[in-house]
Structures are given as C-alpha cells and as structure tokens.
Amino acid sequence: MTLESETVLSNSSSLCSYQIYLEVAVFVLLLALFKKWINGGTVTKRRDLTNEVIIVTGGNSGIGFETCKDLVKNGARVILATRNEQRGQRAVDELNKIRPNSTEFMKLDLGDLTSVRLFANEFKSKYNKLNCLINNAGIAAISKRILTKDGFESQIGTNHFGHFLLTHLLFDVLKSTPQFRVINVSSRSHIRFCINLDDINFERTPYYRFVAYSASKIANILFTQQLQKNIQDKNLNGKTVSLHPGAVKTEIGSHFSYYKLVYPFILPFALLFLKSPKAGAQTTLQCVYEDFNKLEGGKYYVDCKVTPTANKENITPQNAQKLWDLSVKLLKL
Ligand SMILES: NC(=O)c1ccc[n+]([C@@H]2O[C@H](COP(=O)([O-])OP(=O)(O)OC[C@H]3O[C@@H](n4cnc5c(N)ncnc54)[C@H](OP(=O)(O)O)[C@@H]3O)[C@@H](O)[C@H]2O)c1
C-alpha cells in the first residue's frame, strides 16, 4: 500500500467516526426534544409562599412528593397527609433537608372516614388557617371490587368520598383564609367511561377496574364544579380547580397484577413515553402559583392551561349537583 492510499484510508475512517459522532449527537438531541415535548408545560412563574399553610394528600410519593419539594423550596409550611407512617416520615425527612422544619407528617387514610375526621381535628388543633388544600392522593385500577372501611367501592371511596369529607371538615378553616385554594388532581382517564350516580359503589352493575377509576376521576371534576358554584353563591374569597397531571411514571400502577414481573420490560418505554414525576407536578404547581385573580375557578387544567373536558355527557351541572347531594347523604353530613 502506498503512502498516498494509506492517508486516504485514514482520512476516510476519521470522517466515518465524525459521522457516527454526529449521528449520535443528532439522535440524543432528538431524544431530548421528544422528552421535553412529553414532559409538557412547565410552571410559568412562582411566588413566595412564606406564611402559607398547604396540605398535600398523598405527598409521600410520585406527583405529590415533587409538588411538596417545590412548595418547600418556595417557603410554604407543608402538611404531608398520607396513610403510611413510615413512608410519610421518610418523605418528611427528605423535605426537611431541603428546608428545615418546613414539613410535618399527619396520618390520613382516605379510605377510612374515622381517620379523615381524626386528621381534620388534629390539623385544626394546630393551625387556624389553610391557604391551599391539594387533594392529590389516589389509587387506580384496583383489580377486584373491594370496599373501604365504610363500605364504599375502594376507588370512589378513596379518590372522591375521602377527599369530599376532608374538604368539608376543613372548610371552616379554608373559608376564613383569604384567597384560599382547593386543587383536585383528577385524570384524563375521566373521558373513557361514565359515572353511574344511581349505583356509585357498583352494587348492581358489574365492576371493571378502569370504569371505577374513570368514575372516581369524573367525580373529582364534578366535585370541583359544584364546590366552585357554592363558593361563588356564598361570596367566599376562594377558588377551586381540577387538573390532569399527564401520564406520569409513578407508583400508581403498582396495583396491577404482575407489576413487578413486567416492570423491567416496560421501564425503557415508561422512561421515554411517560412524564417524570417532577414534570407531572407542574400543573398542580401552576394552580398554586398562579395569581389568584387569574386562576379560573371551577375549571380543568392540563399542561398548566385551562382545557375543556371532553366528557360532555357526564360532566354536567346536573350531575355535579346530584353527586354533591349523594355525597352529603352517604357521608351523613
Ligand atoms: N401517574 C399518572 O400517570 C397519573 C395520571 C393521571 C392522574 N393521576 C393522579 O395523580 C394523583 C397522584 O398519583 P401518583 O401518580 O403520584 O401515584 P402514587 O405515586 O401512587 O401516589 C399516590 C399517593 O396517594 C396516596 N394514597 C393512596 N391511597 C391513600 C389513602 N387511602 N389515604 C391516603 N393516601 C393515600 C399514596 O400513599 P401510600 O404511599 O400510602 O400508598 C401515595 O402517596 C392521583 O390522584 C392519580 O389518580 C396520576
């Protein structure tokens, strides 16, 4: 081989490796842009939350934990309300590392109305104001029809009735706090099925896990609309909104059968196609940080913006009133 042909060969092989680097760089850039698109909208501004008291239900994991982190960084006093003391305390320790004495754990099991009452009493014995209640906790797609301690189907019992009672019991503190907010974390799953207000606990109709989840998330939106109407009718200085956080990589799917078995196989897809928990917290945070005057009470937010709900058949003022009356009756309020 001549010197000339050796030079040509080495030039073409370095050209080839440059091309590979370039291709990898373009691939990584495209991947990053795709992930940014998947992660969706982000909070546009923040405000100082010093002296504000905020309850986050289900604040120990997923979207709730990321929400707490941001609130703590911005000065809020956070009450982490969740059922598992050990997991709750671990999250509180993490949050207090971000800002010492910022967060307190208070036990709350939304599937047990006695626990909800005990929580409300404990909170009111310690605090005389509540700037924001974030009804975030939730369970999804429970495979069998199981009942809460008080006889409600578990998903509607936890996701709706538990939060309904909690909001009701805390309402005197909320309404005495100027510009109070109630933020209800619903889901886009509300568009898939319907809510049967004549058989809310699936006593006479067959139970399907996704139908029950969807119904509980429709209930979150109906509750928001009726609560906002009541706030307005009584001329109170507060607002309530509901939201969809996006499809987020959290522990919410851990109830699925074979979850542990299939998890390693779906992980790469989950990492690519699902929002990170931090991204999933953005819409909740937008509703906390938005100027009070600009927050649109009663509305449903997606990706940090007001979005029309697509389930027009089920999301009606009549259903909102009917669910409210049913909840008052079944909870004996
Ligand atoms: N992830 C998504 O793709 C997605 C999409 C749409 C809507 N959402 C909604 O987002 C919210 C947060 O879910 P996530 O995805 O962050 O799930 P997650 O990581 O499983 O968090 C759910 C939280 O709720 C708590 N919780 C469950 N049952 C409770 C009960 N009976 N009493 C008190 N706390 C209870 C859990 O506490 P434990 O640790 O004790 O279980 C946990 O802290 C839910 O309302 C969910 O419906 C999620």
CSV table of C-alpha atoms in Angstrom, one decimal, residues 77-300:
chain,number,residue,atom,x,y,z
A,77,ARG,CA,-45.5,25.2,55.6
A,78,VAL,CA,-46.4,21.8,54.2
A,79,ILE,CA,-48.6,19.2,55.9
A,80,LEU,CA,-47.9,15.8,54.3
A,81,ALA,CA,-51.1,13.8,54.7
A,82,THR,CA,-50.8,10.1,54.0
A,83,ARG,CA,-51.7,6.8,55.4
A,84,ASN,CA,-48.4,5.0,55.7
A,85,GLU,CA,-46.5,6.5,58.6
A,86,GLN,CA,-43.1,5.0,57.7
A,87,ARG,CA,-43.2,6.2,54.1
A,88,GLY,CA,-44.7,9.5,55.1
A,89,GLN,CA,-42.0,10.2,57.7
A,90,ARG,CA,-39.2,9.2,55.2
A,91,ALA,CA,-40.6,11.8,52.8
A,92,VAL,CA,-40.9,14.4,55.5
A,93,ASP,CA,-37.2,13.9,56.5
A,94,GLU,CA,-36.2,14.4,52.8
A,95,LEU,CA,-38.3,17.6,52.6
A,96,ASN,CA,-36.9,19.0,55.9
A,97,LYS,CA,-33.4,18.5,54.4
A,98,ILE,CA,-34.4,21.0,51.7
A,99,ARG,CA,-35.7,23.5,54.3
A,100,PRO,CA,-35.5,22.6,58.0
A,101,ASN,CA,-38.9,22.5,59.8
A,102,SER,CA,-40.8,23.1,56.6
A,103,THR,CA,-42.9,19.9,56.6
A,104,GLU,CA,-44.9,17.9,59.1
A,105,PHE,CA,-46.5,14.4,58.7
A,106,MET,CA,-50.1,13.9,59.8
A,107,LYS,CA,-51.7,10.5,59.3
A,108,LEU,CA,-54.6,10.4,56.9
A,109,ASP,CA,-56.3,7.3,55.4
A,110,LEU,CA,-58.8,8.5,52.9
A,111,GLY,CA,-60.3,5.0,52.8
A,112,ASP,CA,-61.3,5.3,56.5
A,113,LEU,CA,-63.7,8.1,57.4
A,114,THR,CA,-62.7,7.9,61.1
A,115,SER,CA,-59.1,8.6,60.1
A,116,VAL,CA,-60.3,11.6,57.9
A,117,ARG,CA,-62.1,13.0,61.0
A,118,LEU,CA,-59.1,12.5,63.2
A,119,PHE,CA,-56.8,14.2,60.7
A,120,ALA,CA,-59.1,17.2,60.4
A,121,ASN,CA,-59.3,17.5,64.2
A,122,GLU,CA,-55.5,17.3,64.6
A,123,PHE,CA,-55.0,19.8,61.8
A,124,LYS,CA,-57.4,22.3,63.3
A,125,SER,CA,-55.9,21.9,66.8
A,126,LYS,CA,-52.6,23.1,65.4
A,127,TYR,CA,-53.4,25.6,62.6
A,128,ASN,CA,-56.0,28.3,62.3
A,129,LYS,CA,-55.5,28.9,58.6
A,130,LEU,CA,-55.3,26.8,55.4
A,131,ASN,CA,-54.2,28.6,52.2
A,132,CYS,CA,-54.3,25.6,50.0
A,133,LEU,CA,-55.7,22.1,50.1
A,134,ILE,CA,-54.2,19.8,47.4
A,135,ASN,CA,-56.4,16.7,47.1
A,136,ASN,CA,-53.8,14.7,45.3
A,137,ALA,CA,-53.8,11.1,46.8
A,138,GLY,CA,-55.3,8.4,44.7
A,139,ILE,CA,-55.4,4.7,43.8
A,140,ALA,CA,-56.0,3.4,40.4
A,141,ALA,CA,-57.4,0.3,38.7
A,142,ILE,CA,-57.8,-1.9,41.7
A,143,SER,CA,-58.4,-5.4,40.2
A,144,LYS,CA,-61.3,-6.6,42.4
A,145,ARG,CA,-64.2,-4.7,43.9
A,146,ILE,CA,-63.1,-4.2,47.4
A,147,LEU,CA,-64.7,-1.9,49.9
A,148,THR,CA,-63.3,0.8,52.2
A,149,LYS,CA,-63.9,0.5,55.9
A,150,ASP,CA,-67.1,2.5,55.5
A,151,GLY,CA,-68.5,0.3,52.6
A,152,PHE,CA,-67.6,2.4,49.6
A,153,GLU,CA,-66.1,0.8,46.5
A,154,SER,CA,-62.3,1.5,47.1
A,155,GLN,CA,-61.6,3.8,44.2
A,156,ILE,CA,-64.6,6.1,44.5
A,157,GLY,CA,-64.2,5.8,48.3
A,158,THR,CA,-60.6,6.9,48.4
A,159,ASN,CA,-60.4,9.3,45.4
A,160,HIS,CA,-63.8,11.0,45.9
A,161,PHE,CA,-65.6,10.4,49.2
A,162,GLY,CA,-62.4,10.6,51.4
A,163,HIS,CA,-61.5,13.9,49.8
A,164,PHE,CA,-65.1,15.2,49.9
A,165,LEU,CA,-65.3,14.6,53.7
A,166,LEU,CA,-61.8,16.1,54.2
A,167,THR,CA,-62.7,19.3,52.3
A,168,HIS,CA,-66.0,19.5,54.1
A,169,LEU,CA,-64.3,19.2,57.6
A,170,LEU,CA,-61.6,21.7,56.7
A,171,PHE,CA,-63.9,24.2,55.0
A,172,ASP,CA,-64.3,26.5,58.1
A,173,VAL,CA,-60.5,27.0,58.2
A,174,LEU,CA,-60.4,27.4,54.4
A,175,LYS,CA,-63.1,30.0,54.2
A,176,SER,CA,-61.5,32.0,57.0
A,177,THR,CA,-58.2,32.2,55.0
A,178,PRO,CA,-58.4,34.9,52.3
A,179,GLN,CA,-57.8,33.7,48.7
A,180,PHE,CA,-57.9,30.0,49.7
A,181,ARG,CA,-57.5,27.3,47.0
A,182,VAL,CA,-58.7,23.7,46.7
A,183,ILE,CA,-56.8,21.8,44.0
A,184,ASN,CA,-58.2,18.4,42.9
A,185,VAL,CA,-56.0,16.1,41.0
A,186,SER,CA,-58.2,14.3,38.5
A,187,SER,CA,-57.1,12.5,35.3
A,188,ARG,CA,-57.6,12.4,31.6
A,189,SER,CA,-59.0,8.8,32.3
A,190,HIS,CA,-62.2,10.6,33.1
A,191,ILE,CA,-63.0,10.8,29.4
A,192,ARG,CA,-63.0,7.0,28.9
A,193,PHE,CA,-66.1,5.9,30.8
A,194,CYS,CA,-69.1,7.2,32.7
A,195,ILE,CA,-70.3,7.7,36.2
A,196,ASN,CA,-73.4,5.8,37.4
A,197,LEU,CA,-74.8,8.1,40.1
A,198,ASP,CA,-77.6,5.5,40.7
A,199,ASP,CA,-75.0,2.8,41.6
A,200,ILE,CA,-71.9,4.6,42.7
A,201,ASN,CA,-70.5,1.6,44.5
A,202,PHE,CA,-71.1,-1.0,41.7
A,203,GLU,CA,-73.6,-2.9,43.8
A,204,ARG,CA,-75.9,-3.8,40.9
A,205,THR,CA,-73.6,-3.2,37.9
A,206,PRO,CA,-70.6,-5.3,37.0
A,207,TYR,CA,-67.3,-3.9,38.4
A,208,TYR,CA,-64.5,-3.1,36.0
A,209,ARG,CA,-61.3,-1.6,37.4
A,210,PHE,CA,-60.8,1.1,34.7
A,211,VAL,CA,-64.5,2.1,34.7
A,212,ALA,CA,-64.4,2.5,38.5
A,213,TYR,CA,-61.2,4.6,38.2
A,214,SER,CA,-62.7,6.7,35.5
A,215,ALA,CA,-65.8,7.3,37.5
A,216,SER,CA,-63.8,8.4,40.5
A,217,LYS,CA,-61.9,10.9,38.3
A,218,ILE,CA,-65.2,12.2,36.8
A,219,ALA,CA,-66.3,12.7,40.4
A,220,ASN,CA,-63.2,14.8,41.1
A,221,ILE,CA,-64.2,17.2,38.3
A,222,LEU,CA,-67.9,17.3,39.3
A,223,PHE,CA,-66.9,18.0,42.9
A,224,THR,CA,-64.7,20.9,41.7
A,225,GLN,CA,-67.5,22.4,39.7
A,226,GLN,CA,-70.1,22.2,42.4
A,227,LEU,CA,-67.7,23.4,45.1
A,228,GLN,CA,-66.9,26.4,43.0
A,229,LYS,CA,-70.6,27.2,42.5
A,230,ASN,CA,-71.1,27.0,46.3
A,231,ILE,CA,-68.1,29.3,46.9
A,232,GLN,CA,-69.5,31.8,44.4
A,233,ASP,CA,-73.1,31.6,45.7
A,234,LYS,CA,-71.8,32.3,49.3
A,235,ASN,CA,-69.5,35.0,48.0
A,236,LEU,CA,-66.5,33.4,49.6
A,237,ASN,CA,-62.9,34.5,48.9
A,238,GLY,CA,-61.6,31.2,47.4
A,239,LYS,CA,-61.3,29.2,44.3
A,240,THR,CA,-61.1,25.5,43.4
A,241,VAL,CA,-59.8,23.8,40.2
A,242,SER,CA,-59.3,20.3,38.9
A,243,LEU,CA,-56.5,19.0,36.7
A,244,HIS,CA,-54.9,16.2,34.8
A,245,PRO,CA,-51.1,15.9,35.6
A,246,GLY,CA,-50.3,13.9,32.4
A,247,ALA,CA,-49.3,10.3,32.0
A,248,VAL,CA,-46.6,10.1,34.7
A,249,LYS,CA,-44.1,7.5,35.7
A,250,THR,CA,-45.1,6.9,39.4
A,251,GLU,CA,-46.1,4.1,41.6
A,252,ILE,CA,-49.8,4.4,40.7
A,253,GLY,CA,-49.6,1.3,38.5
A,254,SER,CA,-48.1,-0.9,41.3
A,255,HIS,CA,-51.6,-2.4,42.0
A,256,PHE,CA,-51.6,-4.1,38.6
A,257,SER,CA,-51.2,-7.9,38.6
A,258,TYR,CA,-47.7,-9.0,37.5
A,259,TYR,CA,-46.5,-5.4,38.0
A,260,LYS,CA,-43.1,-6.5,39.5
A,261,LEU,CA,-42.7,-9.1,36.8
A,262,VAL,CA,-43.3,-6.9,33.7
A,263,TYR,CA,-41.8,-3.7,35.2
A,264,PRO,CA,-38.2,-4.3,33.9
A,265,PHE,CA,-39.5,-4.8,30.4
A,266,ILE,CA,-41.7,-1.7,30.3
A,267,LEU,CA,-39.2,0.5,32.1
A,268,PRO,CA,-37.4,1.8,28.9
A,269,PHE,CA,-40.8,2.7,27.4
A,270,ALA,CA,-42.0,4.3,30.6
A,271,LEU,CA,-38.8,6.4,30.8
A,272,LEU,CA,-39.3,7.5,27.2
A,273,PHE,CA,-43.1,8.0,26.9
A,274,LEU,CA,-44.2,9.0,30.4
A,275,LYS,CA,-43.6,12.3,32.2
A,276,SER,CA,-41.2,12.4,35.1
A,277,PRO,CA,-42.9,13.0,38.5
A,278,LYS,CA,-41.3,16.5,38.5
A,279,ALA,CA,-43.0,17.2,35.1
A,280,GLY,CA,-46.2,15.7,36.4
A,281,ALA,CA,-46.3,18.1,39.3
A,282,GLN,CA,-46.1,21.2,37.1
A,283,THR,CA,-49.9,21.7,36.5
A,284,THR,CA,-50.6,21.4,40.3
A,285,LEU,CA,-47.8,23.9,40.9
A,286,GLN,CA,-49.2,26.3,38.2
A,287,CYS,CA,-52.5,26.3,40.1
A,288,VAL,CA,-50.7,27.1,43.4
A,289,TYR,CA,-48.5,29.9,42.0
A,290,GLU,CA,-51.0,31.5,39.5
A,291,ASP,CA,-52.1,34.9,40.6
A,292,PHE,CA,-55.4,34.4,42.5
A,293,ASN,CA,-57.2,36.8,40.1
A,294,LYS,CA,-56.1,34.8,37.1
A,295,LEU,CA,-56.9,31.4,38.4
A,296,GLU,CA,-60.1,30.2,36.7
A,297,GLY,CA,-62.2,28.8,39.4
A,298,GLY,CA,-64.2,25.6,38.6
A,299,LYS,CA,-62.0,24.9,35.5
A,300,TYR,CA,-60.0,21.8,34.5
